[in-house]
GROMACS .gro file of C-alpha atoms in nm:
model
  442
    1GLN     CA    1   0.060  -2.153  -0.408
    2VAL     CA    2   0.213  -2.382  -0.148
    3SER     CA    3   0.320  -2.225   0.178
    4THR     CA    4   0.662  -2.309   0.316
    5PHE     CA    5   0.637  -2.368   0.689
    6ALA     CA    6   1.002  -2.312   0.773
    7ARG     CA    7   1.084  -2.345   1.140
    8ALA     CA    8   1.268  -2.042   1.273
    9ARG     CA    9   1.603  -2.164   1.406
   10PRO     CA   10   1.809  -1.926   1.619
   11LEU     CA   11   2.183  -1.883   1.580
   12LEU     CA   12   2.235  -2.162   1.830
   13ARG     CA   13   2.239  -2.420   1.551
   14ASP     CA   14   2.508  -2.226   1.358
   15GLN     CA   15   2.829  -2.276   1.549
   16ALA     CA   16   3.026  -2.092   1.283
   17ALA     CA   17   2.828  -1.781   1.369
   18LEU     CA   18   2.933  -1.803   1.733
   19GLY     CA   19   3.293  -1.789   1.616
   20TYR     CA   20   3.287  -1.433   1.483
   21SER     CA   21   3.618  -1.310   1.616
   22ALA     CA   22   3.654  -1.009   1.835
   23MET     CA   23   3.766  -0.749   1.611
   24THR     CA   24   1.546   0.957   2.050
   25GLY     CA   25   1.348   1.138   1.761
   26GLN     CA   26   1.365   1.020   1.403
   27THR     CA   27   1.649   1.197   1.216
   28PHE     CA   28   1.579   1.078   0.862
   29SER     CA   29   1.549   1.366   0.614
   30MET     CA   30   1.433   1.386   0.257
   31ARG     CA   31   1.696   1.550   0.040
   32LEU     CA   32   1.709   1.636  -0.324
   33LEU     CA   33   2.034   1.442  -0.334
   34ALA     CA   34   1.855   1.124  -0.229
   35THR     CA   35   1.596   1.166  -0.502
   36ALA     CA   36   1.863   1.236  -0.760
   37ALA     CA   37   2.060   0.931  -0.653
   38VAL     CA   38   1.759   0.706  -0.696
   39ALA     CA   39   1.679   0.859  -1.033
   40ALA     CA   40   2.036   0.806  -1.146
   41VAL     CA   41   2.003   0.429  -1.116
   42CYS     CA   42   1.672   0.430  -1.305
   43MET     CA   43   1.457   0.309  -1.020
   44PRO     CA   44   1.080   0.283  -1.083
   45SER     CA   45   0.845   0.540  -0.934
   46GLY     CA   46   0.569   0.471  -0.687
   47GLY     CA   47   0.421   0.623  -0.375
   48ALA     CA   48   0.368   0.579  -0.004
   49ILE     CA   49   0.186   0.723   0.293
   50THR     CA   50   0.415   0.748   0.595
   51THR     CA   51   0.323   0.829   0.954
   52PRO     CA   52   0.521   1.066   1.173
   53THR     CA   53   0.700   0.910   1.469
   54ILE     CA   54   0.443   0.703   1.658
   55ASP     CA   55   0.366   0.796   2.020
   56ILE     CA   56   0.470   0.558   2.296
   57SER     CA   57   0.352   0.468   2.646
   58PRO     CA   58   0.495   0.489   2.902
   59LYS     CA   59   0.713   0.782   2.805
   60LYS     CA   60   1.063   0.641   2.847
   61THR     CA   61   1.399   0.695   2.686
   62ALA     CA   62   1.570   0.423   2.486
   63ILE     CA   63   1.822   0.385   2.769
   64GLU     CA   64   1.545   0.339   3.026
   65ALA     CA   65   1.368   0.077   2.812
   66ASP     CA   66   1.685  -0.101   2.693
   67ALA     CA   67   1.470  -0.298   2.448
   68LYS     CA   68   1.603  -0.615   2.283
   69GLN     CA   69   1.276  -0.722   2.124
   70PHE     CA   70   1.033  -0.555   1.882
   71GLN     CA   71   0.692  -0.708   1.802
   72ALA     CA   72   0.411  -0.598   1.574
   73SER     CA   73   0.105  -0.778   1.437
   74LEU     CA   74  -0.022  -0.718   1.084
   75VAL     CA   75  -0.354  -0.806   0.922
   76TRP     CA   76  -0.441  -0.747   0.558
   77GLN     CA   77  -0.815  -0.685   0.553
   78GLU     CA   78  -0.846  -0.622   0.180
   79VAL     CA   79  -0.607  -0.636  -0.115
   80ALA     CA   80  -0.711  -0.592  -0.476
   81PRO     CA   81  -0.575  -0.894  -0.667
   82GLY     CA   82  -0.277  -0.853  -0.894
   83ARG     CA   83  -0.139  -0.543  -0.721
   84ASP     CA   84   0.194  -0.452  -0.562
   85VAL     CA   85   0.169  -0.312  -0.210
   86TYR     CA   86   0.396  -0.311   0.095
   87MET     CA   87   0.305  -0.263   0.462
   88SER     CA   88   0.605  -0.187   0.679
   89ILE     CA   89   0.713  -0.059   1.018
   90SER     CA   90   1.051   0.089   1.103
   91MET     CA   91   1.311   0.010   1.369
   92ALA     CA   92   1.662   0.122   1.459
   93LEU     CA   93   1.955   0.021   1.676
   94GLY     CA   94   2.133   0.289   1.876
   95ASP     CA   95   2.108   0.666   1.853
   96GLY     CA   96   2.302   0.987   1.906
   97LEU     CA   97   2.591   0.910   1.671
   98LEU     CA   98   2.727   1.140   1.403
   99ASP     CA   99   2.511   1.132   1.091
  100LYS     CA  100   2.656   0.879   0.846
  101LEU     CA  101   2.524   0.710   0.532
  102GLY     CA  102   2.186   0.534   0.541
  103ALA     CA  103   2.204   0.469   0.916
  104HIS     CA  104   2.209   0.846   0.980
  105ALA     CA  105   2.261   0.898   1.357
  106ARG     CA  106   2.200   0.531   1.434
  107CYS     CA  107   2.417   0.222   1.442
  108ASN     CA  108   2.164   0.060   1.207
  109SER     CA  109   1.818   0.159   1.083
  110GLY     CA  110   1.553  -0.001   0.865
  111TYR     CA  111   1.214  -0.169   0.856
  112MET     CA  112   1.027  -0.498   0.827
  113GLY     CA  113   0.693  -0.603   0.684
  114ALA     CA  114   0.513  -0.792   0.410
  115GLN     CA  115   0.411  -0.742   0.049
  116PHE     CA  116   0.140  -0.862  -0.183
  117ARG     CA  117   0.286  -0.889  -0.533
  118SER     CA  118   0.124  -0.857  -0.873
  119GLY     CA  119   0.285  -1.187  -0.974
  120GLY     CA  120   0.052  -1.373  -0.736
  121TYR     CA  121   0.300  -1.430  -0.454
  122ASN     CA  122   0.395  -1.262  -0.127
  123THR     CA  123   0.720  -1.128   0.013
  124LEU     CA  124   0.841  -1.115   0.375
  125LEU     CA  125   1.107  -0.849   0.420
  126TRP     CA  126   1.355  -0.720   0.678
  127SER     CA  127   1.607  -0.459   0.564
  128MET     CA  128   1.852  -0.236   0.750
  129SER     CA  129   2.129   0.007   0.672
  130GLY     CA  130   2.460   0.034   0.857
  131ARG     CA  131   2.749   0.276   0.901
  132GLU     CA  132   3.062   0.076   0.817
  133GLU     CA  133   3.160  -0.170   0.544
  134GLY     CA  134   3.158  -0.517   0.698
  135GLN     CA  135   2.952  -0.405   0.995
  136VAL     CA  136   2.684  -0.671   0.934
  137VAL     CA  137   2.716  -1.040   0.850
  138PRO     CA  138   2.405  -1.203   0.696
  139VAL     CA  139   2.363  -1.548   0.853
  140GLY     CA  140   2.012  -1.669   0.767
  141GLU     CA  141   1.965  -1.845   0.435
  142HIS     CA  142   1.725  -1.573   0.317
  143CYS     CA  143   1.963  -1.284   0.394
  144HIS     CA  144   2.219  -1.111   0.172
  145TYR     CA  145   2.417  -0.791   0.146
  146ASP     CA  146   2.219  -0.509  -0.011
  147CYS     CA  147   2.212  -0.135  -0.060
  148PHE     CA  148   1.935   0.009   0.156
  149ASP     CA  149   1.706   0.201  -0.081
  150CYS     CA  150   1.999   0.245  -0.319
  151SER     CA  151   2.232   0.059  -0.557
  152PRO     CA  152   2.471  -0.125  -0.591
  153PRO     CA  153   2.501  -0.361  -0.288
  154ASN     CA  154   2.757  -0.298  -0.014
  155THR     CA  155   2.865  -0.480   0.303
  156ARG     CA  156   2.713  -0.239   0.555
  157ASP     CA  157   2.347  -0.291   0.451
  158PHE     CA  158   2.145  -0.611   0.430
  159GLN     CA  159   1.812  -0.747   0.318
  160CYS     CA  160   1.641  -1.063   0.440
  161LYS     CA  161   1.372  -1.159   0.195
  162ARG     CA  162   1.161  -1.461   0.112
  163ASP     CA  163   0.901  -1.499  -0.162
  164ASP     CA  164   0.791  -1.854  -0.077
  165TYR     CA  165   0.533  -1.795   0.195
  166GLU     CA  166   0.167  -1.740   0.115
  167LEU     CA  167  -0.020  -1.470   0.307
  168LYS     CA  168  -0.397  -1.449   0.337
  169ALA     CA  169  -0.635  -1.162   0.403
  170GLY     CA  170  -0.796  -1.170   0.746
  171VAL     CA  171  -0.507  -1.348   0.922
  172LEU     CA  172  -0.320  -1.171   1.203
  173TYR     CA  173   0.052  -1.229   1.150
  174THR     CA  174   0.295  -1.141   1.429
  175PHE     CA  175   0.642  -1.015   1.337
  176THR     CA  176   0.927  -1.025   1.588
  177VAL     CA  177   1.279  -0.880   1.573
  178GLN     CA  178   1.483  -0.992   1.874
  179MET     CA  179   1.840  -1.022   1.996
  180GLU     CA  180   1.920  -1.393   2.013
  181MET     CA  181   2.277  -1.385   2.144
  182GLN     CA  182   2.570  -1.153   2.206
  183ASN     CA  183   2.943  -1.177   2.263
  184ALA     CA  184   3.246  -0.950   2.267
  185SER     CA  185   3.219  -0.883   1.894
  186GLY     CA  186   2.853  -0.792   1.860
  187ALA     CA  187   2.504  -0.938   1.867
  188MET     CA  188   2.288  -1.169   1.659
  189TRP     CA  189   1.939  -1.042   1.577
  190SER     CA  190   1.663  -1.231   1.399
  191ALA     CA  191   1.332  -1.149   1.231
  192THR     CA  192   1.047  -1.401   1.234
  193MET     CA  193   0.677  -1.413   1.156
  194GLU     CA  194   0.419  -1.623   1.338
  195ASP     CA  195   0.122  -1.755   1.140
  196PRO     CA  196  -0.169  -1.870   1.362
  197THR     CA  197  -0.314  -2.076   1.074
  198ALA     CA  198   0.005  -2.272   1.002
  199GLU     CA  199   0.021  -2.646   1.059
  200ASP     CA  200   0.308  -2.590   1.304
  201LYS     CA  201   0.166  -2.263   1.431
  202GLY     CA  202   0.383  -2.260   1.743
  203HIS     CA  203   0.693  -2.229   1.528
  204PRO     CA  204   0.758  -1.892   1.365
  205VAL     CA  205   0.866  -1.858   1.005
  206GLU     CA  206   1.221  -1.729   0.988
  207ILE     CA  207   1.270  -1.422   0.772
  208GLY     CA  208   1.636  -1.388   0.857
  209ARG     CA  209   1.924  -1.369   1.103
  210VAL     CA  210   2.208  -1.117   1.092
  211PHE     CA  211   2.514  -1.064   1.313
  212PHE     CA  212   2.578  -0.695   1.390
  213LYS     CA  213   2.939  -0.612   1.478
  214ASP     CA  214   3.020  -0.310   1.693
  215ALA     CA  215   3.347  -0.351   1.886
  216GLU     CA  216   3.557  -0.390   1.570
  217PHE     CA  217   3.446  -0.048   1.448
  218GLY     CA  218   3.468   0.132   1.780
  219LEU     CA  219   3.090   0.167   1.797
  220PRO     CA  220   2.932   0.206   2.144
  221THR     CA  221   2.838  -0.148   2.244
  222GLU     CA  222   2.546  -0.082   2.478
  223ASN     CA  223   2.401   0.182   2.249
  224CYS     CA  224   2.426  -0.029   1.932
  225ARG     CA  225   2.261  -0.328   2.102
  226ARG     CA  226   1.956  -0.129   2.208
  227LEU     CA  227   1.641  -0.070   2.002
  228GLY     CA  228   1.526   0.285   1.946
  229LEU     CA  229   1.174   0.379   2.052
  230ASP     CA  230   1.087   0.615   1.767
  231SER     CA  231   0.920   0.409   1.496
  232TYR     CA  232   0.700   0.504   1.204
  233ALA     CA  233   0.489   0.295   0.965
  234PHE     CA  234   0.411   0.323   0.597
  235GLN     CA  235   0.212   0.169   0.316
  236GLU     CA  236   0.393   0.172  -0.016
  237TYR     CA  237   0.260   0.101  -0.363
  238PHE     CA  238   0.566   0.058  -0.577
  239ASN     CA  239   0.437  -0.029  -0.927
  240PRO     CA  240   0.424   0.299  -1.123
  241GLY     CA  241   0.224   0.137  -1.400
  242ASP     CA  242  -0.070   0.035  -1.182
  243ARG     CA  243  -0.172   0.277  -0.908
  244TYR     CA  244  -0.548   0.221  -0.925
  245PHE     CA  245  -0.632  -0.031  -0.655
  246THR     CA  246  -0.788  -0.085  -0.314
  247THR     CA  247  -0.607  -0.198   0.001
  248LYS     CA  248  -0.683  -0.199   0.372
  249ALA     CA  249  -0.441  -0.325   0.636
  250ALA     CA  250  -0.350  -0.253   0.996
  251TRP     CA  251  -0.064  -0.290   1.243
  252SER     CA  252  -0.154  -0.366   1.605
  253ALA     CA  253   0.001  -0.477   1.935
  254VAL     CA  254   0.324  -0.296   1.852
  255SER     CA  255   0.562  -0.313   2.147
  256LEU     CA  256   0.926  -0.312   2.254
  257SER     CA  257   1.069  -0.498   2.551
  258GLY     CA  258   1.395  -0.552   2.734
  259ALA     CA  259   1.247  -0.788   2.992
  260MET     CA  260   1.447  -1.092   2.871
  261GLN     CA  261   1.804  -1.032   2.754
  262PRO     CA  262   2.070  -1.277   2.633
  263GLU     CA  263   2.371  -1.311   2.857
  264ASP     CA  264   2.719  -1.285   2.708
  265ALA     CA  265   2.817  -1.650   2.756
  266LYS     CA  266   2.673  -1.963   2.601
  267GLY     CA  267   2.539  -2.263   2.791
  268TYR     CA  268   2.237  -2.343   3.007
  269CYS     CA  269   2.203  -2.275   3.378
  270ASP     CA  270   2.362  -2.542   3.597
  271GLU     CA  271   2.078  -2.531   3.848
  272SER     CA  272   1.759  -2.716   3.931
  273THR     CA  273   1.487  -2.622   3.685
  274MET     CA  274   1.151  -2.469   3.770
  275MET     CA  275   1.005  -2.588   3.439
  276ASP     CA  276   1.134  -2.812   3.162
  277LEU     CA  277   0.942  -2.749   2.839
  278GLU     CA  278   0.953  -2.874   2.479
  279GLY     CA  279   0.804  -2.763   2.150
  280LEU     CA  280   0.834  -2.388   2.218
  281SER     CA  281   0.987  -2.114   2.009
  282LEU     CA  282   1.246  -1.879   2.158
  283ILE     CA  283   0.991  -1.601   2.197
  284GLU     CA  284   0.749  -1.840   2.373
  285CYS     CA  285   1.025  -1.958   2.607
  286LYS     CA  286   1.121  -1.603   2.702
  287THR     CA  287   0.758  -1.507   2.750
  288ARG     CA  288   0.699  -1.800   2.986
  289CYS     CA  289   0.982  -1.679   3.208
  290ALA     CA  290   0.878  -1.314   3.185
  291THR     CA  291   0.527  -1.400   3.308
  292GLU     CA  292   0.638  -1.632   3.590
  293ASP     CA  293   0.718  -1.433   3.903
  294ALA     CA  294   0.963  -1.693   4.034
  295CYS     CA  295   1.150  -1.724   3.703
  296HIS     CA  296   1.462  -1.514   3.655
  297PHE     CA  297   1.646  -1.705   3.382
  298ALA     CA  298   1.546  -1.902   3.072
  299SER     CA  299   1.785  -2.132   2.885
  300TYR     CA  300   1.692  -2.223   2.529
  301SER     CA  301   1.809  -2.452   2.250
  302ALA     CA  302   1.637  -2.512   1.918
  303VAL     CA  303   1.841  -2.825   1.843
  304ASP     CA  304   1.861  -3.029   2.163
  305HIS     CA  305   1.740  -3.344   1.985
  306SER     CA  306   1.903  -3.576   2.241
  307TYR     CA  307   1.658  -3.468   2.511
  308ALA     CA  308   1.378  -3.275   2.343
  309LYS     CA  309   1.202  -3.541   2.139
  310VAL     CA  310   0.916  -3.326   2.009
  311ASP     CA  311   1.123  -3.125   1.763
  312GLY     CA  312   1.453  -3.041   1.932
  313SER     CA  313   1.336  -2.716   2.093
  314HIS     CA  314   1.409  -2.720   2.465
  315CYS     CA  315   1.322  -2.445   2.717
  316MET     CA  316   1.430  -2.459   3.082
  317LEU     CA  317   1.326  -2.201   3.341
  318TYR     CA  318   1.523  -2.118   3.656
  319GLY     CA  319   1.497  -1.910   3.968
  320ALA     CA  320   1.874  -1.859   3.979
  321CYS     CA  321   2.174  -1.908   3.750
  322ARG     CA  322   2.500  -1.902   3.946
  323ALA     CA  323   2.687  -2.106   3.686
  324LYS     CA  324   2.644  -2.244   3.336
  325SER     CA  325   2.697  -2.602   3.228
  326THR     CA  326   2.964  -2.679   2.970
  327TYR     CA  327   2.770  -2.983   2.847
  328PHE     CA  328   2.672  -2.912   2.484
  329ALA     CA  329   2.710  -2.544   2.570
  330ASP     CA  330   2.739  -2.452   2.203
  331ILE     CA  331   2.371  -2.521   2.137
  332TRP     CA  332   2.237  -2.326   2.435
  333TRP     CA  333   2.188  -1.963   2.525
  334THR     CA  334   2.054  -1.818   2.849
  335TYR     CA  335   1.832  -1.511   2.893
  336ALA     CA  336   1.814  -1.310   3.214
  337LYS     CA  337   1.501  -1.129   3.332
  338HIS     CA  338   1.529  -0.753   3.382
  339ASP     CA  339   1.286  -0.523   3.559
  340LEU     CA  340   1.222  -0.298   3.261
  341PRO     CA  341   0.900  -0.148   3.125
  342SER     CA  342   0.728  -0.279   2.816
  343ILE     CA  343   0.684   0.005   2.567
  344ALA     CA  344   0.364   0.020   2.359
  345LEU     CA  345   0.324   0.225   2.043
  346THR     CA  346  -0.003   0.411   2.087
  347GLY     CA  347  -0.083   0.644   1.800
  348PHE     CA  348  -0.028   0.939   1.566
  349LYS     CA  349  -0.230   1.220   1.408
  350PRO     CA  350  -0.453   1.099   1.122
  351LEU     CA  351  -0.329   1.144   0.767
  352CYS     CA  352  -0.513   1.180   0.437
  353ARG     CA  353  -0.392   1.241   0.082
  354HIS     CA  354  -0.532   1.232  -0.273
  355TYR     CA  355  -0.335   1.123  -0.577
  356GLN     CA  356  -0.390   1.041  -0.945
  357ASP     CA  357  -0.363   0.694  -1.095
  358GLU     CA  358  -0.122   0.615  -1.378
  359THR     CA  359  -0.361   0.758  -1.637
  360GLY     CA  360  -0.395   1.088  -1.453
  361LYS     CA  361  -0.773   1.067  -1.495
  362ARG     CA  362  -0.884   0.893  -1.176
  363THR     CA  363  -0.836   1.013  -0.819
  364LEU     CA  364  -0.767   0.786  -0.524
  365THR     CA  365  -0.744   0.862  -0.156
  366GLU     CA  366  -0.501   0.711   0.095
  367THR     CA  367  -0.533   0.740   0.470
  368ALA     CA  368  -0.356   0.638   0.788
  369GLU     CA  369  -0.528   0.663   1.125
  370VAL     CA  370  -0.554   0.508   1.469
  371VAL     CA  371  -0.869   0.300   1.518
  372SER     CA  372  -1.001   0.058   1.780
  373SER     CA  373  -1.054  -0.306   1.695
  374PRO     CA  374  -1.374  -0.488   1.804
  375THR     CA  375  -1.182  -0.594   2.117
  376GLY     CA  376  -1.078  -0.237   2.194
  377ALA     CA  377  -0.716  -0.282   2.089
  378VAL     CA  378  -0.535   0.003   1.915
  379GLU     CA  379  -0.472  -0.045   1.544
  380PHE     CA  380  -0.278   0.165   1.294
  381GLU     CA  381  -0.500   0.136   0.988
  382PHE     CA  382  -0.397   0.220   0.631
  383GLN     CA  383  -0.645   0.241   0.341
  384THR     CA  384  -0.617   0.326  -0.026
  385GLY     CA  385  -0.885   0.331  -0.294
  386PRO     CA  386  -1.122   0.535  -0.512
  387ASP     CA  387  -1.400   0.526  -0.251
  388VAL     CA  388  -1.188   0.586   0.060
  389GLN     CA  389  -1.284   0.891   0.267
  390CYS     CA  390  -1.058   1.104   0.484
  391PRO     CA  391  -1.095   1.006   0.852
  392GLU     CA  392  -1.354   1.202   1.048
  393ALA     CA  393  -1.093   1.283   1.309
  394PHE     CA  394  -0.873   1.426   1.035
  395ALA     CA  395  -1.151   1.654   0.911
  396GLU     CA  396  -1.234   1.768   1.266
  397ALA     CA  397  -0.872   1.837   1.347
  398MET     CA  398  -0.825   2.027   1.023
  399ALA     CA  399  -1.135   2.238   1.090
  400ALA     CA  400  -1.020   2.313   1.445
  401SER     CA  401  -0.677   2.405   1.321
  402ALA     CA  402  -0.821   2.633   1.052
  403GLU     CA  403  -1.029   2.810   1.318
  404ASN     CA  404  -0.768   2.842   1.589
  405ARG     CA  405  -0.428   2.825   1.426
  406ALA     CA  406  -0.184   3.108   1.459
  407GLU     CA  407  -0.006   2.999   1.141
  408PRO     CA  408  -0.137   2.870   0.805
  409VAL     CA  409  -0.208   2.499   0.774
  410VAL     CA  410   0.085   2.332   0.604
  411ALA     CA  411   0.013   2.081   0.329
  412MET     CA  412   0.147   1.731   0.381
  413PRO     CA  413   0.487   1.680   0.220
  414SER     CA  414   0.496   1.446  -0.076
  415SER     CA  415   0.551   1.079  -0.008
  416VAL     CA  416   0.915   1.015   0.050
  417LEU     CA  417   1.166   0.751  -0.039
  418ARG     CA  418   1.065   0.419   0.110
  419GLY     CA  419   1.169   0.410   0.473
  420PHE     CA  420   1.247   0.781   0.483
  421ARG     CA  421   1.034   1.075   0.592
  422GLY     CA  422   1.082   1.441   0.665
  423THR     CA  423   1.253   1.561   0.978
  424ALA     CA  424   1.033   1.630   1.278
  425ALA     CA  425   1.024   1.994   1.184
  426THR     CA  426   0.892   1.924   0.836
  427VAL     CA  427   0.622   1.671   0.917
  428PRO     CA  428   0.302   1.857   1.003
  429GLN     CA  429   0.064   1.719   1.261
  430ILE     CA  430  -0.243   1.833   1.070
  431ALA     CA  431  -0.265   1.899   0.698
  432ALA     CA  432  -0.521   1.927   0.427
  433PRO     CA  433  -0.536   1.643   0.176
  434VAL     CA  434  -0.351   1.741  -0.139
  435GLU     CA  435  -0.296   1.607  -0.485
  436GLU     CA  436   0.066   1.558  -0.577
  437GLU     CA  437   0.307   1.386  -0.807
  438MET     CA  438   0.462   1.057  -0.700
  439PRO     CA  439   0.836   1.070  -0.624
  440LEU     CA  440   1.088   0.808  -0.729
  441PHE     CA  441   1.106   0.483  -0.533
  442PRO     CA  442   1.347   0.192  -0.523
   0.00000   0.00000   0.00000
């Protein structure tokens, strides 16, 4: 299969998008109604192992972090050929609203990740649910309106999906969701993936770009343009006819940051530059400024072909930005540095569960645990297979709980609808592995 090395282009090339007129604990819960709704549209069944909300460091609120960027690296260590499996991590915008539709108490909520497919191809995916019809506007060529874990499509949910990029085991892919621009109407967010083995490895693969409107619907602007800090991860196997397989994959370097934030006016800084760089992605440009003590602003264009001869990407760093130039302002956006903490996702209690394959005659085990890589980095590792063993830490914690608990050990709840898990009160920290039936999945 031929990989498509598609350069990720921010909104700055799409002037129509700039013209959109002005118009923290996880609260997802598994309900019988949700299961019935999925069953009603004849969705296939499958299964998943889902972590509780992942711990963070330092302990900050979403307001204190004010994150505009979410990054996570994923490596597939082993995938049985010809199988369907999805590794994903969740994200949300805003919090504290009245519970409504798939977004629940958020402005938007969803997940991103990658799939190995039984048809011999791979899928890159970014999906989110919203609160209001027309709240999101898919902009990227791989994005469309969708119904988040439901059917039929609506104009409050979206999916950005591409099946034309080949993934390989053993390669560490870095996924980024970031705010690219904002104006009075809302904000443009994008999802990209960086492949270190690609021919143009400095240029991320675009999964999608979506404009999120808030002002038109009376949604709280600052809240809806801020990433939540309570994420969870899951591995899903969604082919009910083939549940006997082996996989091993891990998320690592999962972080959120508000260090570089787009200003609310287009154009580059009309100042003397500290650095004038070409051939960088937006994330690389912002990172250069964030790591330079004297840099306080970064102006970026992906299509400044008149001056940036390498490939049109142009990054300029500044110590100050008292005014913005009107010269070709439509293709530029400026990002200001903020003194905000970087938030790292650090871990969760180990999980272990047994289940039967499609014949009901063979037992497999699936696990999720925090491990250390050879370099000492924290990884969130997921495994499934007939020879997989429950993590040692899981067994030790279960034994300690059985000896010291004041209440009986609660069995893990059954795998839930993709992207959903029990409320905090229903997700046990320690539980014995159990055998259970697979619920319905979209």
